[in-house]
């Protein structure tokens, strides 16, 4: 009579564990956290089995057989769960590293654009200062030249009048003043020459800026990885 009782207990355990069997076949436990779900459902089977009445004297024997039969699959699920959890952790780490690299790439690009904008602003400010300097120097040179020419013309007329009136000694005394004025006129012309040099430098800088802008327009920031560039020296505005 013990065999039918044992069969009854085995059948009860089979019915109670039918959900576990279905989940096992459907791969429910083959994912991170699968072992925890498996042991929870197994414990529920044991709980319901203990609560079932009229199991007879063979209940513990049937339960031991059930646990032994499940030991192999429990170990397999535990091993698979550990591997999946580790793989999931590695995947999360890789995603985090990729996101960090992307962020660093964006920051580097923003810094690069800011540096280029700063350089453009400095170049523009420098050219504006050069233009202002040229205009001021041109105005000063023109005023000096006109004033010197007026003074020279006045002195030479006065000297001529003195010569015509026979004041040769006084006319001779004016030679030094006239010589100084001629020198001043000559220097004012030299300033015009210097201004022309400055103007040429300014035009050269303007051309250089245009070349830089053209180069930037043609350049692809990501055409070559790991390339190193020497930072451009900053020019202080005059």
XYZ file of C-alpha atoms in Angstrom:
238
model
C 0.000 0.000 0.000
C 3.009 2.328 0.349
C 3.646 2.472 -3.426
C 0.274 4.064 -4.298
C 0.830 6.641 -1.565
C 4.280 7.417 -2.981
C 2.802 7.735 -6.469
C 0.124 10.086 -5.148
C 2.777 12.342 -3.583
C 4.830 12.285 -6.746
C 1.778 13.285 -8.785
C 1.027 16.118 -6.393
C 4.560 17.454 -6.695
C 4.381 17.183 -10.461
C 1.151 19.174 -10.552
C 2.503 21.816 -8.180
C 5.699 22.203 -10.229
C 4.002 22.345 -13.634
C 4.453 26.130 -13.782
C 8.169 25.676 -13.105
C 8.428 23.174 -15.932
C 6.664 25.548 -18.329
C 8.911 28.473 -17.314
C 11.973 26.286 -17.749
C 10.922 25.283 -21.279
C 10.028 28.882 -22.166
C 13.458 30.152 -21.067
C 12.052 32.327 -18.278
C 14.994 31.424 -16.044
C 17.554 31.979 -18.817
C 18.029 35.659 -18.010
C 19.693 37.731 -15.281
C 17.870 37.059 -12.009
C 16.535 33.743 -13.325
C 17.940 31.700 -10.458
C 16.237 33.877 -7.857
C 12.906 33.432 -9.643
C 13.510 29.682 -9.935
C 14.248 29.196 -6.212
C 11.254 31.336 -5.261
C 8.895 29.200 -7.345
C 10.502 26.010 -6.037
C 9.976 27.196 -2.452
C 6.335 27.901 -3.280
C 5.968 24.314 -4.538
C 7.429 22.979 -1.288
C 5.174 25.255 0.774
C 2.032 24.146 -1.055
C 3.093 20.504 -0.807
C 3.526 20.755 2.978
C 0.130 22.433 3.254
C -1.623 19.731 1.207
C -3.551 17.234 3.444
C -3.647 13.458 3.322
C -0.200 12.913 1.850
C 0.551 9.832 3.900
C 3.795 8.398 5.273
C 5.650 8.561 1.949
C 5.426 12.360 1.660
C 8.992 13.038 2.799
C 10.415 10.347 0.565
C 8.603 11.794 -2.447
C 9.793 15.286 -1.505
C 13.408 14.121 -1.233
C 13.174 12.495 -4.657
C 11.740 15.720 -6.079
C 14.545 17.877 -4.639
C 17.216 15.456 -5.884
C 15.694 15.512 -9.361
C 15.743 19.310 -9.363
C 19.297 19.675 -8.078
C 20.943 19.381 -11.491
C 18.682 21.893 -13.205
C 19.006 24.289 -10.240
C 22.820 24.214 -10.536
C 22.603 24.769 -14.300
C 20.265 27.731 -13.859
C 22.543 29.203 -11.163
C 25.595 28.907 -13.418
C 23.764 30.430 -16.386
C 22.442 33.226 -14.181
C 25.947 34.110 -12.991
C 27.259 34.164 -16.552
C 24.367 36.309 -17.763
C 24.740 38.685 -14.835
C 28.458 39.064 -15.542
C 27.790 39.592 -19.245
C 25.126 42.161 -18.413
C 27.560 43.963 -16.114
C 30.221 44.019 -18.829
C 27.684 45.340 -21.334
C 26.656 48.089 -18.915
C 30.324 48.998 -18.366
C 30.909 49.154 -22.116
C 27.874 51.380 -22.587
C 29.076 53.657 -19.802
C 32.560 53.894 -21.333
C 31.077 54.615 -24.766
C 28.863 57.344 -23.312
C 31.849 58.840 -21.486
C 33.957 58.834 -24.653
C 31.136 60.492 -26.572
C 30.828 63.154 -23.887
C 34.590 63.777 -23.938
C 34.432 64.022 -27.730
C 31.657 66.627 -27.523
C 33.550 68.615 -24.881
C 36.744 68.521 -26.969
C 34.860 69.721 -30.044
C 33.200 72.537 -28.070
C 36.582 73.599 -26.671
C 38.041 73.535 -30.165
C 35.238 75.708 -31.540
C 35.601 78.131 -28.634
C 39.368 78.352 -29.214
C 38.851 79.017 -32.919
C 36.237 81.670 -32.144
C 38.620 83.312 -29.678
C 41.357 83.340 -32.316
C 39.007 84.882 -34.862
C 37.990 87.576 -32.360
C 41.633 88.347 -31.595
C 42.506 88.553 -35.287
C 39.522 90.811 -35.961
C 40.430 93.042 -33.006
C 44.037 93.205 -34.182
C 43.009 94.253 -37.679
C 40.660 96.896 -36.278
C 43.482 98.271 -34.154
C 45.785 98.308 -37.172
C 43.198 100.201 -39.215
C 42.724 102.727 -36.426
C 46.497 103.140 -36.124
C 46.851 103.673 -39.865
C 44.100 106.283 -39.908
C 45.587 108.135 -36.931
C 49.112 108.063 -38.356
C 47.854 109.237 -41.743
C 46.025 112.140 -40.130
C 49.023 113.123 -37.988
C 51.435 112.852 -40.908
C 49.169 114.996 -43.076
C 48.832 117.669 -40.392
C 52.577 117.757 -39.745
C 53.364 117.970 -43.449
C 50.895 120.784 -44.073
C 52.049 122.742 -41.045
C 55.703 122.323 -41.988
C 55.047 123.261 -45.599
C 53.106 126.375 -44.539
C 55.881 127.422 -42.157
C 58.553 126.762 -44.789
C 56.646 128.699 -47.437
C 56.165 131.622 -45.042
C 59.849 131.705 -44.054
C 61.050 131.466 -47.646
C 58.738 134.331 -48.664
C 59.998 136.427 -45.762
C 63.598 135.650 -46.670
C 62.931 136.601 -50.270
C 61.400 139.905 -49.170
C 64.440 140.664 -47.016
C 66.780 139.911 -49.901
C 64.755 142.161 -52.169
C 64.939 144.952 -49.577
C 68.675 144.472 -49.138
C 68.606 142.918 -45.698
C 71.073 140.223 -46.712
C 72.405 139.621 -43.192
C 68.969 139.074 -41.754
C 68.062 136.844 -44.695
C 71.162 134.802 -44.066
C 70.264 134.399 -40.392
C 67.018 132.713 -41.491
C 68.903 129.945 -43.296
C 69.005 127.777 -40.166
C 65.246 128.098 -39.598
C 64.540 127.321 -43.254
C 66.912 124.330 -43.122
C 65.132 122.998 -40.024
C 61.763 123.414 -41.703
C 62.958 121.597 -44.836
C 64.176 118.802 -42.607
C 60.789 118.662 -40.894
C 59.024 118.446 -44.258
C 61.369 115.643 -45.292
C 60.682 113.782 -42.036
C 56.943 114.121 -42.579
C 57.397 112.449 -45.974
C 59.365 109.688 -44.282
C 56.405 109.211 -41.962
C 54.260 108.756 -45.033
C 56.679 106.058 -46.145
C 56.466 104.382 -42.737
C 52.700 104.595 -42.904
C 52.807 102.836 -46.251
C 54.856 100.049 -44.676
C 52.357 99.708 -41.839
C 49.528 99.675 -44.360
C 51.279 96.878 -46.257
C 51.678 94.877 -43.042
C 47.999 95.348 -42.254
C 46.991 94.197 -45.730
C 49.279 91.192 -45.356
C 47.637 90.272 -42.059
C 44.210 90.641 -43.647
C 45.256 88.311 -46.449
C 46.606 85.813 -43.898
C 43.279 85.861 -42.066
C 41.451 85.166 -45.328
C 43.740 82.198 -45.957
C 43.053 80.889 -42.450
C 39.290 81.207 -42.968
C 39.527 79.380 -46.294
C 41.563 76.606 -44.682
C 39.019 76.235 -41.905
C 36.227 75.972 -44.423
C 37.965 73.133 -46.233
C 39.120 71.278 -43.155
C 37.177 68.318 -41.787
C 37.714 68.146 -37.977
C 37.388 64.328 -37.977
C 39.281 63.502 -41.146
C 42.254 62.172 -39.189
C 42.203 60.713 -35.708
C 44.917 61.374 -33.206
C 46.522 64.128 -35.253
C 48.403 66.698 -33.225
C 48.431 70.404 -34.005
C 50.749 73.053 -32.694
C 48.733 75.788 -30.949
C 48.836 79.144 -32.737
C 50.654 81.938 -30.940
C 48.424 84.760 -29.736
C 49.140 88.261 -31.001
C 48.649 91.113 -28.576
C 46.669 94.029 -30.048
C 48.746 97.119 -30.705
